[in-house]
PDB file of C-alpha atoms and ligand atoms in Angstrom:
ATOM      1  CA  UNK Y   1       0.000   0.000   0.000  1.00  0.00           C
ATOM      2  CA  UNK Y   2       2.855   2.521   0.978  1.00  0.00           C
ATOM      3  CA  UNK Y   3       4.702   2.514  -3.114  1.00  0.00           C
ATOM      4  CA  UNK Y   4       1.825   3.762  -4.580  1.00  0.00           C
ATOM      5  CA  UNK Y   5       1.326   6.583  -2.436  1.00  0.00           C
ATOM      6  CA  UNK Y   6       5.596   7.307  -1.980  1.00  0.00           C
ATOM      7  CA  UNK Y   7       5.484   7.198  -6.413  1.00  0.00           C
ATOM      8  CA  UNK Y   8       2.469   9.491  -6.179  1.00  0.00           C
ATOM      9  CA  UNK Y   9       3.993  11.772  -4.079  1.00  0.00           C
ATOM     10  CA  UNK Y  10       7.676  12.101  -5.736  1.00  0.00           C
ATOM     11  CA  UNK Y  11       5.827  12.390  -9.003  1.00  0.00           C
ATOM     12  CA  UNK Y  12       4.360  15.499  -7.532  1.00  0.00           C
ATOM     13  CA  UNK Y  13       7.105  17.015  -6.722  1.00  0.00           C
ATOM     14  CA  UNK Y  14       8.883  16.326  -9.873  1.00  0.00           C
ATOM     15  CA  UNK Y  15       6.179  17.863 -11.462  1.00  0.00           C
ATOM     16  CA  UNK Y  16       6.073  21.120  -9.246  1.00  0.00           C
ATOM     17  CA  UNK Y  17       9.628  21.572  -9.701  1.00  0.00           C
ATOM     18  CA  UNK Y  18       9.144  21.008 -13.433  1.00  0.00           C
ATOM     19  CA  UNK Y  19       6.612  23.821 -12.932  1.00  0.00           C
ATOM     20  CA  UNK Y  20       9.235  26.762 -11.060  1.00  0.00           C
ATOM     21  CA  UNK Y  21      11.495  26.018 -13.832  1.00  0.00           C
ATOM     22  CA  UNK Y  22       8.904  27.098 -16.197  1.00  0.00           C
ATOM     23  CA  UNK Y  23       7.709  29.772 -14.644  1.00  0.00           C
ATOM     24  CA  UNK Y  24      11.691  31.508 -13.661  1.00  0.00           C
ATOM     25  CA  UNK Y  25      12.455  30.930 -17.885  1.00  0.00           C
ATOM     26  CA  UNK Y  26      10.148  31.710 -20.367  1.00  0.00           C
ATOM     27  CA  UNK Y  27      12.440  31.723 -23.294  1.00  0.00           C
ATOM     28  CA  UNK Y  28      11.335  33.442 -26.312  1.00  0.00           C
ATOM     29  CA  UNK Y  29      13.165  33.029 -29.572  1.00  0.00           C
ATOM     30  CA  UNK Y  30      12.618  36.891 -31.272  1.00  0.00           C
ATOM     31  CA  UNK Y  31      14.517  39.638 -30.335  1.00  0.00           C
ATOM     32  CA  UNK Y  32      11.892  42.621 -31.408  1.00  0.00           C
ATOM     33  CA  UNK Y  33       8.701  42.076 -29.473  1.00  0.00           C
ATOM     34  CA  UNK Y  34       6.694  42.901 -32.623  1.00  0.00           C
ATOM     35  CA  UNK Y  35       8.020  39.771 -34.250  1.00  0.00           C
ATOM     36  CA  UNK Y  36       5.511  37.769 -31.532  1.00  0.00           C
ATOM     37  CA  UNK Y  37       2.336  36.209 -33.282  1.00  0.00           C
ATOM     38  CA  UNK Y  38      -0.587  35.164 -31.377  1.00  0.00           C
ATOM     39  CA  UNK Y  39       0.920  31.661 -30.631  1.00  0.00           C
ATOM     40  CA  UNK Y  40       3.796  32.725 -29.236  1.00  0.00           C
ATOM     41  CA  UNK Y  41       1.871  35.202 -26.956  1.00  0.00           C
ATOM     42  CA  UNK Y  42      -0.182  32.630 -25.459  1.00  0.00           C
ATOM     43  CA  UNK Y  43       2.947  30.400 -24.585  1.00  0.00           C
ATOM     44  CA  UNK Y  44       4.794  33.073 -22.807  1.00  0.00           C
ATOM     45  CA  UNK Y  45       1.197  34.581 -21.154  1.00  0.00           C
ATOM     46  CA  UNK Y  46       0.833  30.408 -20.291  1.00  0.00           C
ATOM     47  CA  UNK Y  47       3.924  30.649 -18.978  1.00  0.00           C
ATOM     48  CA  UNK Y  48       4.436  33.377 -16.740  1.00  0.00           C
ATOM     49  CA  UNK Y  49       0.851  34.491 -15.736  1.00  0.00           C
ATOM     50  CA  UNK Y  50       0.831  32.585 -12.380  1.00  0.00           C
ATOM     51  CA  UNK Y  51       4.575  34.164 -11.212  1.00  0.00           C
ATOM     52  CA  UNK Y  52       3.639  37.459 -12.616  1.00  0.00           C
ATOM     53  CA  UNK Y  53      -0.008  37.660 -10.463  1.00  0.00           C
ATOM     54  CA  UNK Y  54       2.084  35.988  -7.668  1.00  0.00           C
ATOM     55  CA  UNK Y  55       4.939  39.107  -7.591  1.00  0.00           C
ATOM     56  CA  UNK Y  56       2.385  41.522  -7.567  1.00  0.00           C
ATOM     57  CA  UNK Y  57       0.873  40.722  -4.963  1.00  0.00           C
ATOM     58  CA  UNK Y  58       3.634  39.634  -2.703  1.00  0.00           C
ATOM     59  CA  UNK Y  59       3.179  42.793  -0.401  1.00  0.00           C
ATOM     60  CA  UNK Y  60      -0.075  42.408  -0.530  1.00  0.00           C
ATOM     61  CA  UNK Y  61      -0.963  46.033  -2.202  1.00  0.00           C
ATOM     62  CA  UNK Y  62      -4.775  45.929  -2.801  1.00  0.00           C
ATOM     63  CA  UNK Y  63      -4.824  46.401  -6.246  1.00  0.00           C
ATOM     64  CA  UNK Y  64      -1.849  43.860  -6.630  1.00  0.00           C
ATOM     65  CA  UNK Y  65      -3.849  41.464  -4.823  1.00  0.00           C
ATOM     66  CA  UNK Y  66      -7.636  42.167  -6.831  1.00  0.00           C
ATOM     67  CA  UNK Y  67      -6.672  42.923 -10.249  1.00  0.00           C
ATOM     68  CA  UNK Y  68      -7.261  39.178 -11.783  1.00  0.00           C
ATOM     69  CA  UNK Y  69     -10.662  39.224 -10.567  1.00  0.00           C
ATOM     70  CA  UNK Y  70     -11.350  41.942 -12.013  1.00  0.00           C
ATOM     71  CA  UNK Y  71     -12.660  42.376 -15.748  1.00  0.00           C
ATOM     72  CA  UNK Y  72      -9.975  41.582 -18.672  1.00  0.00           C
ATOM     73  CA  UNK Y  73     -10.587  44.098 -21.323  1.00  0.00           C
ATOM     74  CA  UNK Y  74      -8.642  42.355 -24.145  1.00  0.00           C
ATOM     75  CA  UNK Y  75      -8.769  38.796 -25.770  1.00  0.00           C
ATOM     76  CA  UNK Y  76      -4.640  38.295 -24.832  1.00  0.00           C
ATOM     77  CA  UNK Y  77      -1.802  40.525 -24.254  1.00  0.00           C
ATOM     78  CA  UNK Y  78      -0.492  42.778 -26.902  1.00  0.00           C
ATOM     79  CA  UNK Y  79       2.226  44.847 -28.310  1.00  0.00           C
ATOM     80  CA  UNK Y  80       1.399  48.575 -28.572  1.00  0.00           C
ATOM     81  CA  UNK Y  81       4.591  50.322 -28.565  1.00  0.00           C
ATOM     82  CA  UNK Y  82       4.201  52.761 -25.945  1.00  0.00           C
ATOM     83  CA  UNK Y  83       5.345  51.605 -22.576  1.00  0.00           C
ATOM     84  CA  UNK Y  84       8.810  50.238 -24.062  1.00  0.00           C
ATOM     85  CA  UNK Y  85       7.550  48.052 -26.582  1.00  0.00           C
ATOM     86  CA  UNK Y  86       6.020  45.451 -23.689  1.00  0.00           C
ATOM     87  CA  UNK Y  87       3.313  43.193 -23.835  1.00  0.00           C
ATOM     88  CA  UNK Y  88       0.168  44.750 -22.539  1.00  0.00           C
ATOM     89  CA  UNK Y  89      -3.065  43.071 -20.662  1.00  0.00           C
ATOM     90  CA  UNK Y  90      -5.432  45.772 -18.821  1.00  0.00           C
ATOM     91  CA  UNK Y  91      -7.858  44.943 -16.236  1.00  0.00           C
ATOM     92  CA  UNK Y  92     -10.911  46.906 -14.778  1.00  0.00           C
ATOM     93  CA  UNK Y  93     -12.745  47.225 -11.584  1.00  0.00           C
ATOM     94  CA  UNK Y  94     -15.918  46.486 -10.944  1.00  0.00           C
ATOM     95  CA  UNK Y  95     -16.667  50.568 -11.221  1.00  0.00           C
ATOM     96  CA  UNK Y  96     -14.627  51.567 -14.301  1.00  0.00           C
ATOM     97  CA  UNK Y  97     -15.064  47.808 -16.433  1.00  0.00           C
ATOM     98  CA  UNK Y  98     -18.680  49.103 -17.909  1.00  0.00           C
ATOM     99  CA  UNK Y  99     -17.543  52.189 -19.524  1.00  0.00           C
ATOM    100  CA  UNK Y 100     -14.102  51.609 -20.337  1.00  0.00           C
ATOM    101  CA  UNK Y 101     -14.816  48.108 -22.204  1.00  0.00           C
ATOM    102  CA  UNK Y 102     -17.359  50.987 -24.092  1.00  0.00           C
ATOM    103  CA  UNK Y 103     -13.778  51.956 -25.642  1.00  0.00           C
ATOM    104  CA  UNK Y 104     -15.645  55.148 -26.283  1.00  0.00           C
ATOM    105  CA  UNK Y 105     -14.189  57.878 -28.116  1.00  0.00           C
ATOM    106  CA  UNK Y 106     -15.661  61.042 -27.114  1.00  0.00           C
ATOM    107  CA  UNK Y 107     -16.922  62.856 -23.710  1.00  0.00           C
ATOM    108  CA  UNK Y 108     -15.416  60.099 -21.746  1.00  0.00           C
ATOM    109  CA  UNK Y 109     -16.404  60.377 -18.169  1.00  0.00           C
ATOM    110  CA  UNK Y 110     -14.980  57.642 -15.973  1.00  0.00           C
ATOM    111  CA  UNK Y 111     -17.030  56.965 -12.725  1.00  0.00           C
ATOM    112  CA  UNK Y 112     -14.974  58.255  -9.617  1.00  0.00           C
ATOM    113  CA  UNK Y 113     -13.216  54.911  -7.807  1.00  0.00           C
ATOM    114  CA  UNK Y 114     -12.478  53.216 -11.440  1.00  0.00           C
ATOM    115  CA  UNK Y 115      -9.121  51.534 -11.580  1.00  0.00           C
ATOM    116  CA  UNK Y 116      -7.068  50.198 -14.512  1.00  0.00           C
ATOM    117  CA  UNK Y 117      -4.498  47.952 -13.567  1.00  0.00           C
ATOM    118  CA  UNK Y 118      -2.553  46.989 -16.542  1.00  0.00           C
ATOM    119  CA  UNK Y 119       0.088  44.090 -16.409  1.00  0.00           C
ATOM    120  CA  UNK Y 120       3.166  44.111 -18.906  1.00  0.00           C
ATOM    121  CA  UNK Y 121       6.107  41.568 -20.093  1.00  0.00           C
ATOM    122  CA  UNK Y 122       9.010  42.776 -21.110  1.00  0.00           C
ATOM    123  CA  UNK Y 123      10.938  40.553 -23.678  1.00  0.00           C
ATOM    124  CA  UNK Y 124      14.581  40.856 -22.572  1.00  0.00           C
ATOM    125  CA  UNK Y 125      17.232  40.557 -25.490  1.00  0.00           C
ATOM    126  CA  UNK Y 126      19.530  39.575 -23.132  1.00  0.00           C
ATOM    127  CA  UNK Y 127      18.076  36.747 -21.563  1.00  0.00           C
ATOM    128  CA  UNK Y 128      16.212  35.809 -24.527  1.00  0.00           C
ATOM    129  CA  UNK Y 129      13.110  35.351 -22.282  1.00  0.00           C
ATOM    130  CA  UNK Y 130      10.054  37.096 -21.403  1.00  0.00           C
ATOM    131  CA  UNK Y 131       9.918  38.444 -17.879  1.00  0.00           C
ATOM    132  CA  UNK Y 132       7.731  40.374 -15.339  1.00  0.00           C
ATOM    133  CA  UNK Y 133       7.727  44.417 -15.732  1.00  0.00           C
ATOM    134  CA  UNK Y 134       5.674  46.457 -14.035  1.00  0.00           C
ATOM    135  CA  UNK Y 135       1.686  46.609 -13.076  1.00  0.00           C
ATOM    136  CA  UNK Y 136       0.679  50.222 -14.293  1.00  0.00           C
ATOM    137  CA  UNK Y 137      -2.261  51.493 -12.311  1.00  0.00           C
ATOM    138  CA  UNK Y 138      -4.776  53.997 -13.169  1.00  0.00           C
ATOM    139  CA  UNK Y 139      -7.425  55.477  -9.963  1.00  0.00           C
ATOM    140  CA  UNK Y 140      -9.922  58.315 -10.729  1.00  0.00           C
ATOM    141  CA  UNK Y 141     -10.420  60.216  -7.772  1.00  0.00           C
ATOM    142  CA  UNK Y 142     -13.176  62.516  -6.853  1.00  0.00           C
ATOM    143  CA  UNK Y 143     -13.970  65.739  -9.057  1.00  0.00           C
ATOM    144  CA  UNK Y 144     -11.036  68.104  -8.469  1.00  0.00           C
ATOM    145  CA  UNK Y 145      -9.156  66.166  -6.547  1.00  0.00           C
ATOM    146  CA  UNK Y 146      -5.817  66.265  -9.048  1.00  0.00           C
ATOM    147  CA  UNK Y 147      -7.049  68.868 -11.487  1.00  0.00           C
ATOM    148  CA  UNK Y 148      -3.357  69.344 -12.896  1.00  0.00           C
ATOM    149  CA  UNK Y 149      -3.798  65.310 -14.064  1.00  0.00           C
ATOM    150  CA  UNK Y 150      -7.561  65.007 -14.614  1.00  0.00           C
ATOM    151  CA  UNK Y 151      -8.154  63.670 -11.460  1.00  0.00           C
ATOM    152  CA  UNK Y 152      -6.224  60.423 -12.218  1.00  0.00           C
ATOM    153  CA  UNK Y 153      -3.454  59.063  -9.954  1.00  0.00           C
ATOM    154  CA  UNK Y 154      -0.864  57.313 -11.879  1.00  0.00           C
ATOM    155  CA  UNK Y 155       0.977  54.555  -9.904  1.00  0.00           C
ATOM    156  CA  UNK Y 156       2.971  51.258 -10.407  1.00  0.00           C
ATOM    157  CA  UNK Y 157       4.323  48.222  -9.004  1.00  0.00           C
ATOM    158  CA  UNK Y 158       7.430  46.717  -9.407  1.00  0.00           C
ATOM    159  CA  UNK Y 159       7.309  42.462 -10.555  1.00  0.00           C
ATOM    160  CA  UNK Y 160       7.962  41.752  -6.473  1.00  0.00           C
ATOM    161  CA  UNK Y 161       5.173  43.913  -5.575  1.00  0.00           C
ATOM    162  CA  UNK Y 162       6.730  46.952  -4.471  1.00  0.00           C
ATOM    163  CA  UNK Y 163       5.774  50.714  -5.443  1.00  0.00           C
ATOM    164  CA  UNK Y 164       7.436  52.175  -8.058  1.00  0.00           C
ATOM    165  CA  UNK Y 165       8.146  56.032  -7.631  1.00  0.00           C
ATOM    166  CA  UNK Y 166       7.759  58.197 -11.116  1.00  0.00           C
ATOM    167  CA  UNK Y 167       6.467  62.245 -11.301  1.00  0.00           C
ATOM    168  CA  UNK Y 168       2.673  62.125 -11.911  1.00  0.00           C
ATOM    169  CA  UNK Y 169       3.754  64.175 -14.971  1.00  0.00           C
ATOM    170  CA  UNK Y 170       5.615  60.924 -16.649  1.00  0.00           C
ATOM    171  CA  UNK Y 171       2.898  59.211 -16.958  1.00  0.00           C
ATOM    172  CA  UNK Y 172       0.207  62.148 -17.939  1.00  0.00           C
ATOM    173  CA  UNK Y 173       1.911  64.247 -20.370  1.00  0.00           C
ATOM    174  CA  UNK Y 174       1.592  60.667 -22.525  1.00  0.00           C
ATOM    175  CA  UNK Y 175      -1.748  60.470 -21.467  1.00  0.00           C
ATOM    176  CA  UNK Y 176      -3.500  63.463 -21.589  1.00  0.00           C
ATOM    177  CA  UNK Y 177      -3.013  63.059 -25.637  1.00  0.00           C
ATOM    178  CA  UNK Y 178      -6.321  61.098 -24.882  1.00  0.00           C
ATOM    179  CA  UNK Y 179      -8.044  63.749 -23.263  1.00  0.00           C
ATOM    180  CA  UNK Y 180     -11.513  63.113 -24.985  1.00  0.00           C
ATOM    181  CA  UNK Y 181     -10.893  59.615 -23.601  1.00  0.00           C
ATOM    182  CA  UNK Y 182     -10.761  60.913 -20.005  1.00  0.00           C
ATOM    183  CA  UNK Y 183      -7.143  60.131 -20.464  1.00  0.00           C
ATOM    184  CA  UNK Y 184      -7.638  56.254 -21.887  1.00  0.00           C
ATOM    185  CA  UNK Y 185      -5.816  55.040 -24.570  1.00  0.00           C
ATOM    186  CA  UNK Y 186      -7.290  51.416 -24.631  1.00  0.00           C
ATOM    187  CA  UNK Y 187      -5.772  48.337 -25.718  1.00  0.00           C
ATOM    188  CA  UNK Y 188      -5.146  47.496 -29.062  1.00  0.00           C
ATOM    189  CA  UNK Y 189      -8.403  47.636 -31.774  1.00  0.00           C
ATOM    190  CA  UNK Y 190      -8.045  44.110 -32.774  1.00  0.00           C
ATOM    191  CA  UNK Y 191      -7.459  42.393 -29.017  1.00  0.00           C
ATOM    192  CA  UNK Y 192     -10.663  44.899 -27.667  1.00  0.00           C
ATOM    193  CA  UNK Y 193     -13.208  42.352 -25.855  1.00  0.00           C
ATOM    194  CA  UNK Y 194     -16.473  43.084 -26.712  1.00  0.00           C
ATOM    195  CA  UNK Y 195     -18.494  44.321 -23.321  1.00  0.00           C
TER     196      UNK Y 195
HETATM  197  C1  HEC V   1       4.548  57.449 -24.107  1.00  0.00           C
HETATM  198  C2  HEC V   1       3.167  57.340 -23.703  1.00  0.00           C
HETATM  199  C3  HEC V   1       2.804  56.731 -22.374  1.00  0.00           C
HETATM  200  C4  HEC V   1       3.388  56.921 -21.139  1.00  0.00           C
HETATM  201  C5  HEC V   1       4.593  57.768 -20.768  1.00  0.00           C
HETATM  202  C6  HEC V   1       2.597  56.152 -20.192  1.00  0.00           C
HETATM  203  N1  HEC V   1       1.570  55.507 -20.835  1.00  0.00           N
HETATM  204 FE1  HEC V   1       0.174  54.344 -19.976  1.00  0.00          FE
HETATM  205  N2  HEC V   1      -0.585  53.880 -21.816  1.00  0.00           N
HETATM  206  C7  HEC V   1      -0.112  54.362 -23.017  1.00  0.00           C
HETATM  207  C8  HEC V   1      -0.784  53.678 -24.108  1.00  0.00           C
HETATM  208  C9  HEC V   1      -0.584  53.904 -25.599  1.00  0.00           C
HETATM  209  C10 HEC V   1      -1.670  52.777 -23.502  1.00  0.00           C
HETATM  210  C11 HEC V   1      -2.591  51.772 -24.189  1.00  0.00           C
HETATM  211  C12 HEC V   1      -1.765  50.630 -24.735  1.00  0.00           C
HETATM  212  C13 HEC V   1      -2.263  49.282 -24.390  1.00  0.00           C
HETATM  213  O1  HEC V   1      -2.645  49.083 -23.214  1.00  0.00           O
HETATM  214  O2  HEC V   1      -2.262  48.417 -25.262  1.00  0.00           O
HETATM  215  C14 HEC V   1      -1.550  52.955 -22.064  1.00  0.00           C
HETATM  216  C15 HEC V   1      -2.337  52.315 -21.138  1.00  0.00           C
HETATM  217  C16 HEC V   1      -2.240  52.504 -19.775  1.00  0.00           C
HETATM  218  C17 HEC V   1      -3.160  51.946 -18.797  1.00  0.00           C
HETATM  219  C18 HEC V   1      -4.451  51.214 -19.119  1.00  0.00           C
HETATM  220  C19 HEC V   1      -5.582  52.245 -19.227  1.00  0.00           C
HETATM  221  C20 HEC V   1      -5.678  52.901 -20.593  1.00  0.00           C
HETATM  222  O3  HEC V   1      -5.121  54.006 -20.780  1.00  0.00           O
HETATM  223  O4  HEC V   1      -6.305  52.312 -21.476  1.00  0.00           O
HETATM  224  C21 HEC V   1      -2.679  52.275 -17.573  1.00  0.00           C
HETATM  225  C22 HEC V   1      -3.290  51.882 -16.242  1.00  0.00           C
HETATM  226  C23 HEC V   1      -1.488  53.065 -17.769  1.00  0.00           C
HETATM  227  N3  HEC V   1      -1.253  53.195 -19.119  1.00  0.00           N
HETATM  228  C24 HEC V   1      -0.748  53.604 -16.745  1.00  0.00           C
HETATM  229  C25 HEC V   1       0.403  54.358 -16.941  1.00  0.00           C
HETATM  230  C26 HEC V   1       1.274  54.801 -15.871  1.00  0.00           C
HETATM  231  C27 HEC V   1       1.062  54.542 -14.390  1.00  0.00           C
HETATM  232  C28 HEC V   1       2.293  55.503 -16.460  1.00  0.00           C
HETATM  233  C29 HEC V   1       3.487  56.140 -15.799  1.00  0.00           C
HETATM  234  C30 HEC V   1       4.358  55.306 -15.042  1.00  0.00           C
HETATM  235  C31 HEC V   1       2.046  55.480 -17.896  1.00  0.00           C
HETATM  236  N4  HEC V   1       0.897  54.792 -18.153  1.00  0.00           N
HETATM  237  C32 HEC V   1       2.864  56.096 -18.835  1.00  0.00           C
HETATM  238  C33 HEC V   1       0.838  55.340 -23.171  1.00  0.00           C
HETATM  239  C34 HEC V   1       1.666  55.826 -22.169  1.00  0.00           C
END
């Protein structure tokens, strides 16, 4: 009665160690993250989603910790150039998912208490693999509350789940271009999920 159980159990751990190698080394074999078709996405997305989600939350931030729950507003992960040419995957809050999966284009309003928490992969020459960068977060505050960024507060993690620090003006003097957007630029036309 006792080998079946013993094989069972070494099996499992061969097979979670199998799994931490996988998810340290997601190897990639293009150098220019636009070179990444929709196959290759989904094995490096397969690959590190679970470490990425895991580093995030590791000090236990409170968006770092809700984000997955919340709703995904794009089919997979995409390249759009801006924010160094990573891989891109936004989520929204139960307050801000409605209107922003609206990907309207004009006269944007977003609810006060939305939040945008978008995760990103960088694809590292040097290691030839795709690894964690940074969740960029989004928060609409009440009316007036930042009038000098349209009432957004722009903040980050780092892939262990630490802040990152950055001027509120780095990240809105990009933004603002989408001003009719309330500051949005959405993910990528063809990865958009239909609300
Ligand atoms: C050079 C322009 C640029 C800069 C600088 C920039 N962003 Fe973005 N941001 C974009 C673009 C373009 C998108 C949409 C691309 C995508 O998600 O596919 C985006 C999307 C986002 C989103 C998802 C919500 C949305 O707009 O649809 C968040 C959250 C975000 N950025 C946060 C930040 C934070 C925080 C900073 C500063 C650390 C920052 N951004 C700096 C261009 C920029």
């Amino acid at each position: 009665m006792k080998r079946p159980l013993f094989a069972a159990a070494a099996c499992a751990a061969i097979l979670l160690m199998g799994q931490t190698a996988v998810a340290s080394e997601c190897k990639v074999d293009v150098e220019d993250p636009f070179d990444l078709d929709e196959a290759a996405i989904a094995e490096i997305y397969n690959c590190i989603s679970a470490s990425m989600a895991e580093g995030y939350a590791a000090e236990g931030d409170a968006v770092g910790t809700a984000y997955r729950t919340w709703t995904v507003s794009s089919t997979r992960p995409a390249v759009a150039g801006a924010h160094n040419n990573r891989l891109l995957q936004t989520f929204a809050n139960d307050i801000a998912a409605e209107q922003y999966l609206k990907f309207a284009e004009d006269g944007v309003v977003m609810p006060v208490g939305s939040v945008l928490a978008k995760e990103s992969i960088t694809i590292s020459k040097k290691k030839k693999a795709a690894v964690v960068g940074p969740l960029f977060i989004m928060t609409k505050g009440e009316v007036g509350s930042s009038p000098e960024t349209g009432d957004w507060i722009y903040a980050g993690l780092q892939p262990n789940g630490k802040p990152m620090k950055f001027k509120q003006s780095f990240c809105h003097d990009c933004h603002v271009s989408w001003e009719a957007q309330d500051m949005l630029a959405y993910p990528l036309e063809e990865v958009r999920r239909k609300n």
